[in-house]
């Protein structure tokens, strides 16, 4: 860090004595620097509550107007077009895909060169400048055909790789979409199956309610039929017989009408029935005595 020098104002004798004592205790330039800092701090030239950094003086702006005008005149100096062959082609608006594609960029460069040739060739002919090279003139391209073929092959490989990656990405997205569609179809089927099961349960519950209602009505009808005749009006004899027949127990009905199944040979005599001499003469004994 460079040393800072401050102009020291005149001081009282007491101050001079104090400074001489301090200088006698210090050695060399370091003592002088500390003394100068103390004096500057006492006189308020330094701030005690912040960092003191020596600022570099800014260089004054350079504005050489005469030289700039001379340089401008040199730039504006007109030279024949044949010396520069400058040609400006119309600007083309390129999409982002063309900008990022190396092969398409090269094609656009070629198209720009063709447009420039279409503009420059008539002007060269008008100036009588030879365009076609002589038959005995030998020239070689800056880049050989083999090199350009390698470049073209490299660009084609990169293009095919991008197309392959795009195809793989599209197939992956289609698989994801197919999986999501299949999942949605399965979820829809599960929902429909659940709805159908709920509807069947509700239908069964409704049929059960109807069946219970029918059974309750039948029980009520049987209870009404079992009410004694004394409580109601006298019924017709046929209705009474029908009610009596309706009230016959199962054992009586089985005894009267028999069981189901085969009825053949059920009334043939056997040893016991043949020995019972009076088994078939109930009608001659007369009726029941009253």
CSV table of N, CA and C in Angstrom, one decimal, residues 53-187:
chain,number,residue,atom,x,y,z
A,53,UNK,N,-10.0,4.4,2.3
A,53,UNK,CA,-9.3,3.8,1.1
A,53,UNK,C,-9.0,5.0,0.2
A,54,UNK,N,-7.8,5.0,-0.3
A,54,UNK,CA,-7.3,6.0,-1.2
A,54,UNK,C,-8.0,5.7,-2.6
A,55,UNK,N,-8.8,6.7,-3.0
A,55,UNK,CA,-9.5,6.5,-4.3
A,55,UNK,C,-8.6,7.0,-5.4
A,56,UNK,N,-8.7,6.2,-6.5
A,56,UNK,CA,-7.9,6.5,-7.7
A,56,UNK,C,-8.6,7.7,-8.5
A,57,UNK,N,-7.9,8.6,-8.9
A,57,UNK,CA,-8.4,9.7,-9.7
A,57,UNK,C,-8.9,9.2,-11.0
A,58,UNK,N,-10.1,9.6,-11.5
A,58,UNK,CA,-10.6,9.1,-12.7
A,58,UNK,C,-9.9,9.9,-13.9
A,59,UNK,N,-9.6,9.1,-14.9
A,59,UNK,CA,-9.0,9.7,-16.1
A,59,UNK,C,-10.0,10.6,-16.8
A,60,UNK,N,-9.5,11.7,-17.2
A,60,UNK,CA,-10.4,12.6,-17.9
A,60,UNK,C,-10.8,12.0,-19.3
A,61,UNK,N,-12.1,12.2,-19.7
A,61,UNK,CA,-12.5,11.6,-21.0
A,61,UNK,C,-11.7,12.1,-22.2
A,62,UNK,N,-11.4,11.2,-23.1
A,62,UNK,CA,-10.6,11.5,-24.3
A,62,UNK,C,-11.6,11.8,-25.4
A,63,UNK,N,-11.6,12.9,-25.9
A,63,UNK,CA,-12.4,13.3,-27.1
A,63,UNK,C,-11.6,14.0,-28.1
A,64,UNK,N,-10.9,13.3,-28.9
A,64,UNK,CA,-10.1,13.8,-30.0
A,64,UNK,C,-11.0,14.0,-31.2
A,65,UNK,N,-11.6,15.0,-31.3
A,65,UNK,CA,-12.6,15.2,-32.4
A,65,UNK,C,-11.9,15.2,-33.8
A,66,UNK,N,-10.8,15.9,-33.8
A,66,UNK,CA,-10.1,16.0,-35.1
A,66,UNK,C,-9.6,14.7,-35.7
A,67,UNK,N,-9.0,13.9,-34.8
A,67,UNK,CA,-8.6,12.5,-35.2
A,67,UNK,C,-9.8,11.6,-35.6
A,68,UNK,N,-10.9,11.8,-34.9
A,68,UNK,CA,-12.0,11.0,-35.2
A,68,UNK,C,-12.6,11.3,-36.6
A,69,UNK,N,-12.6,12.6,-36.9
A,69,UNK,CA,-13.1,13.1,-38.2
A,69,UNK,C,-12.2,12.6,-39.3
A,70,UNK,N,-10.9,12.6,-39.1
A,70,UNK,CA,-10.0,12.0,-40.1
A,70,UNK,C,-10.2,10.5,-40.3
A,71,UNK,N,-10.4,9.8,-39.2
A,71,UNK,CA,-10.7,8.4,-39.4
A,71,UNK,C,-12.0,8.1,-40.1
A,72,UNK,N,-13.0,8.9,-39.9
A,72,UNK,CA,-14.3,8.8,-40.6
A,72,UNK,C,-14.1,9.1,-42.1
A,73,UNK,N,-13.3,10.0,-42.4
A,73,UNK,CA,-13.0,10.3,-43.8
A,73,UNK,C,-12.4,9.1,-44.5
A,74,UNK,N,-11.4,8.5,-43.8
A,74,UNK,CA,-10.8,7.3,-44.4
A,74,UNK,C,-11.8,6.2,-44.6
A,75,UNK,N,-12.7,6.0,-43.7
A,75,UNK,CA,-13.7,5.0,-43.8
A,75,UNK,C,-14.7,5.3,-45.0
A,76,UNK,N,-15.0,6.5,-45.2
A,76,UNK,CA,-15.9,6.9,-46.2
A,76,UNK,C,-15.2,7.0,-47.6
A,77,UNK,N,-14.0,6.7,-47.7
A,77,UNK,CA,-13.3,6.8,-49.0
A,77,UNK,C,-13.9,5.8,-50.0
A,78,UNK,N,-14.3,6.3,-51.1
A,78,UNK,CA,-15.0,5.5,-52.1
A,78,UNK,C,-13.9,4.7,-52.9
A,79,UNK,N,-14.1,3.4,-53.0
A,79,UNK,CA,-13.2,2.6,-53.8
A,79,UNK,C,-14.0,1.9,-54.8
A,80,UNK,N,-13.5,1.5,-56.0
A,80,UNK,CA,-14.2,0.8,-57.0
A,80,UNK,C,-14.8,-0.5,-56.5
A,81,UNK,N,-16.0,-0.9,-57.0
A,81,UNK,CA,-16.6,-2.1,-56.6
A,81,UNK,C,-15.8,-3.3,-56.9
A,82,UNK,N,-15.1,-3.2,-58.0
A,82,UNK,CA,-14.3,-4.4,-58.4
A,82,UNK,C,-13.2,-4.7,-57.4
A,83,UNK,N,-12.8,-3.7,-56.6
A,83,UNK,CA,-11.8,-4.0,-55.5
A,83,UNK,C,-12.4,-4.7,-54.3
A,84,UNK,N,-13.6,-4.6,-54.1
A,84,UNK,CA,-14.3,-5.2,-52.9
A,84,UNK,C,-15.2,-6.3,-53.2
A,85,UNK,N,-15.9,-6.2,-54.3
A,85,UNK,CA,-16.9,-7.2,-54.7
A,85,UNK,C,-18.0,-7.5,-53.6
A,86,UNK,N,-18.3,-6.4,-53.0
A,86,UNK,CA,-19.4,-6.5,-51.9
A,86,UNK,C,-20.7,-6.7,-52.5
A,87,UNK,N,-21.5,-7.7,-52.1
A,87,UNK,CA,-22.8,-7.9,-52.6
A,87,UNK,C,-23.7,-8.2,-51.3
A,88,UNK,N,-24.8,-7.5,-51.3
A,88,UNK,CA,-25.8,-7.7,-50.2
A,88,UNK,C,-27.0,-8.4,-50.7
A,89,UNK,N,-27.3,-9.5,-50.1
A,89,UNK,CA,-28.5,-10.3,-50.5
A,89,UNK,C,-29.7,-10.0,-49.6
A,90,UNK,N,-30.9,-10.2,-50.0
A,90,UNK,CA,-32.0,-10.0,-49.1
A,90,UNK,C,-32.0,-10.9,-47.9
A,91,UNK,N,-32.4,-10.3,-46.8
A,91,UNK,CA,-32.4,-11.1,-45.5
A,91,UNK,C,-33.5,-12.1,-45.5
A,92,UNK,N,-33.3,-13.3,-45.0
A,92,UNK,CA,-34.3,-14.3,-45.0
A,92,UNK,C,-34.6,-14.6,-43.5
A,93,UNK,N,-35.9,-14.8,-43.3
A,93,UNK,CA,-36.3,-15.1,-41.9
A,93,UNK,C,-36.2,-16.6,-41.7
A,94,UNK,N,-35.4,-17.1,-40.8
A,94,UNK,CA,-35.2,-18.5,-40.5
A,94,UNK,C,-35.9,-18.9,-39.2
A,95,UNK,N,-36.5,-20.1,-39.2
A,95,UNK,CA,-37.1,-20.6,-38.0
A,95,UNK,C,-36.1,-21.2,-37.1
A,96,UNK,N,-36.5,-21.5,-35.9
A,96,UNK,CA,-35.6,-22.0,-34.9
A,96,UNK,C,-35.1,-23.4,-35.3
A,97,UNK,N,-35.9,-24.2,-35.9
A,97,UNK,CA,-35.5,-25.5,-36.4
A,97,UNK,C,-34.4,-25.4,-37.4
A,98,UNK,N,-34.5,-24.5,-38.3
A,98,UNK,CA,-33.5,-24.4,-39.3
A,98,UNK,C,-32.2,-23.9,-38.7
A,99,UNK,N,-32.3,-23.0,-37.7
A,99,UNK,CA,-31.1,-22.4,-37.1
A,99,UNK,C,-30.3,-23.5,-36.3
A,100,UNK,N,-31.1,-24.5,-35.7
A,100,UNK,CA,-30.5,-25.5,-34.9
A,100,UNK,C,-30.0,-26.7,-35.7
A,101,UNK,N,-30.4,-26.7,-37.0
A,101,UNK,CA,-30.1,-27.9,-37.9
A,101,UNK,C,-28.8,-27.5,-38.7
A,102,UNK,N,-27.7,-28.2,-38.5
A,102,UNK,CA,-26.5,-27.9,-39.2
A,102,UNK,C,-26.7,-28.1,-40.7
A,103,UNK,N,-27.3,-29.1,-41.1
A,103,UNK,CA,-27.5,-29.4,-42.5
A,103,UNK,C,-28.3,-28.3,-43.2
A,104,UNK,N,-29.4,-27.9,-42.6
A,104,UNK,CA,-30.2,-26.8,-43.1
A,104,UNK,C,-29.5,-25.5,-43.2
A,105,UNK,N,-28.6,-25.2,-42.2
A,105,UNK,CA,-27.8,-24.0,-42.2
A,105,UNK,C,-26.9,-24.0,-43.4
A,106,UNK,N,-26.3,-25.1,-43.6
A,106,UNK,CA,-25.4,-25.2,-44.8
A,106,UNK,C,-26.1,-25.0,-46.1
A,107,UNK,N,-27.3,-25.5,-46.2
A,107,UNK,CA,-28.2,-25.3,-47.4
A,107,UNK,C,-28.5,-23.8,-47.5
A,108,UNK,N,-28.8,-23.1,-46.4
A,108,UNK,CA,-29.1,-21.7,-46.5
A,108,UNK,C,-27.8,-20.9,-46.9
A,109,UNK,N,-26.7,-21.3,-46.4
A,109,UNK,CA,-25.4,-20.6,-46.9
A,109,UNK,C,-25.3,-20.8,-48.4
A,110,UNK,N,-25.5,-22.0,-48.9
A,110,UNK,CA,-25.4,-22.2,-50.3
A,110,UNK,C,-26.4,-21.4,-51.1
A,111,UNK,N,-27.6,-21.3,-50.6
A,111,UNK,CA,-28.6,-20.4,-51.3
A,111,UNK,C,-28.2,-18.9,-51.3
A,112,UNK,N,-27.6,-18.5,-50.2
A,112,UNK,CA,-27.2,-17.1,-50.1
A,112,UNK,C,-26.0,-16.9,-51.2
A,113,UNK,N,-25.2,-17.8,-51.3
A,113,UNK,CA,-24.1,-17.7,-52.3
A,113,UNK,C,-24.6,-17.7,-53.7
A,114,UNK,N,-25.7,-18.5,-54.0
A,114,UNK,CA,-26.3,-18.5,-55.3
A,114,UNK,C,-26.9,-17.1,-55.6
A,115,UNK,N,-27.6,-16.5,-54.6
A,115,UNK,CA,-28.2,-15.2,-54.8
A,115,UNK,C,-27.2,-14.1,-55.0
A,116,UNK,N,-26.1,-14.2,-54.2
A,116,UNK,CA,-25.0,-13.2,-54.4
A,116,UNK,C,-24.4,-13.4,-55.8
A,117,UNK,N,-24.2,-14.6,-56.3
A,117,UNK,CA,-23.7,-14.8,-57.7
A,117,UNK,C,-24.6,-14.2,-58.7
A,118,UNK,N,-25.9,-14.3,-58.5
A,118,UNK,CA,-26.9,-13.8,-59.5
A,118,UNK,C,-26.8,-12.3,-59.5
A,119,UNK,N,-26.4,-11.6,-58.4
A,119,UNK,CA,-26.3,-10.2,-58.4
A,119,UNK,C,-25.0,-9.7,-58.9
A,120,UNK,N,-23.9,-10.5,-58.6
A,120,UNK,CA,-22.6,-10.0,-59.0
A,120,UNK,C,-22.2,-10.3,-60.4
A,121,UNK,N,-22.7,-11.4,-61.0
A,121,UNK,CA,-22.4,-11.9,-62.3
A,121,UNK,C,-22.7,-10.8,-63.4
A,122,UNK,N,-23.9,-10.2,-63.4
A,122,UNK,CA,-24.2,-9.2,-64.4
A,122,UNK,C,-23.3,-8.0,-64.3
A,123,UNK,N,-23.0,-7.6,-63.0
A,123,UNK,CA,-22.1,-6.4,-62.9
A,123,UNK,C,-20.7,-6.7,-63.4
A,124,UNK,N,-20.2,-7.9,-63.2
A,124,UNK,CA,-18.9,-8.3,-63.7
A,124,UNK,C,-18.9,-8.3,-65.2
A,125,UNK,N,-20.0,-8.8,-65.8
A,125,UNK,CA,-20.1,-8.8,-67.3
A,125,UNK,C,-20.1,-7.3,-67.8
A,126,UNK,N,-20.8,-6.5,-67.1
A,126,UNK,CA,-20.9,-5.1,-67.5
A,126,UNK,C,-19.6,-4.4,-67.4
A,127,UNK,N,-18.7,-4.8,-66.5
A,127,UNK,CA,-17.4,-4.2,-66.4
A,127,UNK,C,-16.3,-4.9,-67.2
A,128,UNK,N,-16.8,-5.9,-68.1
A,128,UNK,CA,-15.8,-6.6,-68.9
A,128,UNK,C,-14.8,-7.4,-68.1
A,129,UNK,N,-15.2,-7.9,-67.0
A,129,UNK,CA,-14.2,-8.7,-66.2
A,129,UNK,C,-14.4,-10.2,-66.6
A,130,UNK,N,-13.3,-10.8,-66.9
A,130,UNK,CA,-13.4,-12.3,-67.3
A,130,UNK,C,-13.9,-13.1,-66.1
A,131,UNK,N,-14.9,-13.9,-66.4
A,131,UNK,CA,-15.5,-14.7,-65.4
A,131,UNK,C,-15.0,-16.2,-65.4
A,132,UNK,N,-15.0,-16.8,-66.5
A,132,UNK,CA,-14.7,-18.2,-66.7
A,132,UNK,C,-13.2,-18.3,-66.8
A,133,UNK,N,-12.6,-19.3,-66.1
A,133,UNK,CA,-11.2,-19.5,-66.1
A,133,UNK,C,-10.7,-20.1,-67.4
A,134,UNK,N,-9.5,-19.9,-67.8
A,134,UNK,CA,-9.0,-20.5,-69.1
A,134,UNK,C,-8.9,-22.0,-69.0
A,135,UNK,N,-8.8,-22.6,-70.1
A,135,UNK,CA,-8.7,-24.1,-70.1
A,135,UNK,C,-7.4,-24.6,-69.5
A,136,UNK,N,-6.4,-23.8,-69.6
A,136,UNK,CA,-5.1,-24.2,-69.1
A,136,UNK,C,-4.8,-23.8,-67.7
A,137,UNK,N,-5.9,-23.3,-67.0
A,137,UNK,CA,-5.7,-22.8,-65.7
A,137,UNK,C,-6.0,-23.9,-64.7
A,138,UNK,N,-5.1,-24.2,-63.8
A,138,UNK,CA,-5.3,-25.2,-62.8
A,138,UNK,C,-5.6,-24.6,-61.4
A,139,UNK,N,-6.6,-25.1,-60.8
A,139,UNK,CA,-7.0,-24.6,-59.5
A,139,UNK,C,-7.6,-25.7,-58.7
A,140,UNK,N,-7.4,-25.6,-57.4
A,140,UNK,CA,-7.9,-26.7,-56.5
A,140,UNK,C,-8.7,-26.0,-55.4
A,141,UNK,N,-9.8,-26.7,-55.0
A,141,UNK,CA,-10.6,-26.2,-54.0
A,141,UNK,C,-9.9,-26.2,-52.6
A,142,UNK,N,-10.3,-25.2,-51.8
A,142,UNK,CA,-9.6,-25.2,-50.5
A,142,UNK,C,-9.9,-26.4,-49.7
A,143,UNK,N,-11.1,-27.0,-49.9
A,143,UNK,CA,-11.5,-28.3,-49.2
A,143,UNK,C,-11.8,-29.3,-50.3
A,144,UNK,N,-11.1,-30.4,-50.2
A,144,UNK,CA,-11.3,-31.4,-51.3
A,144,UNK,C,-12.7,-32.0,-51.2
A,145,UNK,N,-13.0,-32.7,-52.3
A,145,UNK,CA,-14.3,-33.4,-52.4
A,145,UNK,C,-14.5,-34.5,-51.4
A,146,UNK,N,-13.4,-35.2,-51.1
A,146,UNK,CA,-13.5,-36.2,-50.0
A,146,UNK,C,-13.8,-35.6,-48.7
A,147,UNK,N,-13.2,-34.5,-48.4
A,147,UNK,CA,-13.5,-33.8,-47.1
A,147,UNK,C,-15.0,-33.4,-47.1
A,148,UNK,N,-15.5,-32.8,-48.1
A,148,UNK,CA,-16.9,-32.4,-48.2
A,148,UNK,C,-17.8,-33.6,-48.1
A,149,UNK,N,-17.4,-34.7,-48.7
A,149,UNK,CA,-18.3,-35.9,-48.6
A,149,UNK,C,-18.3,-36.4,-47.1
A,150,UNK,N,-17.2,-36.3,-46.4
A,150,UNK,CA,-17.1,-36.7,-45.0
A,150,UNK,C,-18.0,-35.8,-44.2
A,151,UNK,N,-18.0,-34.4,-44.5
A,151,UNK,CA,-18.8,-33.5,-43.8
A,151,UNK,C,-20.3,-33.8,-44.0
A,152,UNK,N,-20.6,-34.0,-45.3
A,152,UNK,CA,-22.0,-34.4,-45.6
A,152,UNK,C,-22.5,-35.7,-44.9
A,153,UNK,N,-21.6,-36.7,-44.9
A,153,UNK,CA,-21.9,-37.9,-44.3
A,153,UNK,C,-22.1,-37.7,-42.8
A,154,UNK,N,-21.3,-36.9,-42.2
A,154,UNK,CA,-21.4,-36.6,-40.8
A,154,UNK,C,-22.7,-35.9,-40.5
A,155,UNK,N,-23.1,-35.0,-41.3
A,155,UNK,CA,-24.3,-34.3,-41.1
A,155,UNK,C,-25.5,-35.2,-41.3
A,156,UNK,N,-25.5,-36.1,-42.3
A,156,UNK,CA,-26.6,-37.0,-42.5
A,156,UNK,C,-26.7,-38.0,-41.3
A,157,UNK,N,-25.6,-38.4,-40.8
A,157,UNK,CA,-25.6,-39.3,-39.6
A,157,UNK,C,-26.3,-38.6,-38.4
A,158,UNK,N,-25.9,-37.4,-38.2
A,158,UNK,CA,-26.5,-36.6,-37.1
A,158,UNK,C,-28.0,-36.4,-37.3
A,159,UNK,N,-28.4,-36.2,-38.6
A,159,UNK,CA,-29.8,-36.0,-38.8
A,159,UNK,C,-30.6,-37.3,-38.6
A,160,UNK,N,-30.0,-38.4,-39.1
A,160,UNK,CA,-30.7,-39.7,-38.8
A,160,UNK,C,-30.7,-40.0,-37.3
A,161,UNK,N,-29.7,-39.7,-36.6
A,161,UNK,CA,-29.7,-39.9,-35.2
A,161,UNK,C,-30.8,-39.1,-34.5
A,162,UNK,N,-30.9,-37.9,-34.9
A,162,UNK,CA,-32.0,-37.0,-34.3
A,162,UNK,C,-33.4,-37.6,-34.6
A,163,UNK,N,-33.5,-38.0,-35.9
A,163,UNK,CA,-34.8,-38.6,-36.3
A,163,UNK,C,-35.1,-39.9,-35.5
A,164,UNK,N,-34.0,-40.7,-35.3
A,164,UNK,CA,-34.2,-42.0,-34.5
A,164,UNK,C,-34.6,-41.7,-33.1
A,165,UNK,N,-33.9,-40.7,-32.5
A,165,UNK,CA,-34.2,-40.3,-31.1
A,165,UNK,C,-35.7,-39.7,-31.0
A,166,UNK,N,-36.0,-39.0,-32.0
A,166,UNK,CA,-37.4,-38.4,-32.1
A,166,UNK,C,-38.4,-39.5,-32.2
A,167,UNK,N,-38.1,-40.6,-33.0
A,167,UNK,CA,-39.0,-41.7,-33.1
A,167,UNK,C,-39.2,-42.5,-31.8
A,168,UNK,N,-38.0,-42.7,-31.2
A,168,UNK,CA,-38.0,-43.4,-29.9
A,168,UNK,C,-38.8,-42.6,-28.8
A,169,UNK,N,-38.6,-41.3,-28.8
A,169,UNK,CA,-39.3,-40.5,-27.9
A,169,UNK,C,-40.8,-40.5,-28.1
A,170,UNK,N,-41.2,-40.5,-29.4
A,170,UNK,CA,-42.6,-40.5,-29.8
A,170,UNK,C,-43.2,-41.9,-29.4
A,171,UNK,N,-42.5,-43.0,-29.6
A,171,UNK,CA,-43.0,-44.3,-29.3
A,171,UNK,C,-43.2,-44.4,-27.8
A,172,UNK,N,-42.2,-43.8,-27.0
A,172,UNK,CA,-42.3,-43.9,-25.6
A,172,UNK,C,-43.5,-43.1,-25.1
A,173,UNK,N,-43.7,-41.9,-25.7
A,173,UNK,CA,-44.9,-41.2,-25.3
A,173,UNK,C,-46.2,-41.9,-25.7
A,174,UNK,N,-46.2,-42.5,-26.8
A,174,UNK,CA,-47.4,-43.3,-27.2
A,174,UNK,C,-47.7,-44.5,-26.2
A,175,UNK,N,-46.6,-45.1,-25.8
A,175,UNK,CA,-46.8,-46.2,-24.8
A,175,UNK,C,-47.3,-45.6,-23.5
A,176,UNK,N,-46.8,-44.5,-23.1
A,176,UNK,CA,-47.3,-43.9,-21.9
A,176,UNK,C,-48.8,-43.5,-22.0
A,177,UNK,N,-49.1,-43.0,-23.2
A,177,UNK,CA,-50.5,-42.6,-23.4
A,177,UNK,C,-51.4,-43.9,-23.5
A,178,UNK,N,-50.9,-44.9,-24.1
A,178,UNK,CA,-51.7,-46.2,-24.2
A,178,UNK,C,-51.9,-46.8,-22.8
A,179,UNK,N,-50.8,-46.7,-22.0
A,179,UNK,CA,-51.0,-47.2,-20.6
A,179,UNK,C,-52.0,-46.4,-19.8
A,180,UNK,N,-51.9,-45.1,-20.0
A,180,UNK,CA,-52.9,-44.2,-19.2
A,180,UNK,C,-54.3,-44.5,-19.7
A,181,UNK,N,-54.5,-44.7,-21.0
A,181,UNK,CA,-55.8,-45.0,-21.6
A,181,UNK,C,-56.3,-46.3,-21.0
A,182,UNK,N,-55.4,-47.3,-21.0
A,182,UNK,CA,-55.8,-48.6,-20.5
A,182,UNK,C,-56.2,-48.6,-19.1
A,183,UNK,N,-55.4,-47.8,-18.3
A,183,UNK,CA,-55.7,-47.6,-16.9
A,183,UNK,C,-57.1,-47.0,-16.7
A,184,UNK,N,-57.4,-46.0,-17.5
A,184,UNK,CA,-58.7,-45.3,-17.5
A,184,UNK,C,-59.8,-46.3,-17.8
A,185,UNK,N,-59.6,-47.1,-18.9
A,185,UNK,CA,-60.6,-48.1,-19.3
A,185,UNK,C,-60.9,-49.1,-18.1
A,186,UNK,N,-59.8,-49.6,-17.5
A,186,UNK,CA,-60.0,-50.5,-16.4
A,186,UNK,C,-60.7,-49.8,-15.2
A,187,UNK,N,-60.4,-48.6,-15.0
A,187,UNK,CA,-61.1,-47.9,-13.9
A,187,UNK,C,-62.5,-47.7,-14.2
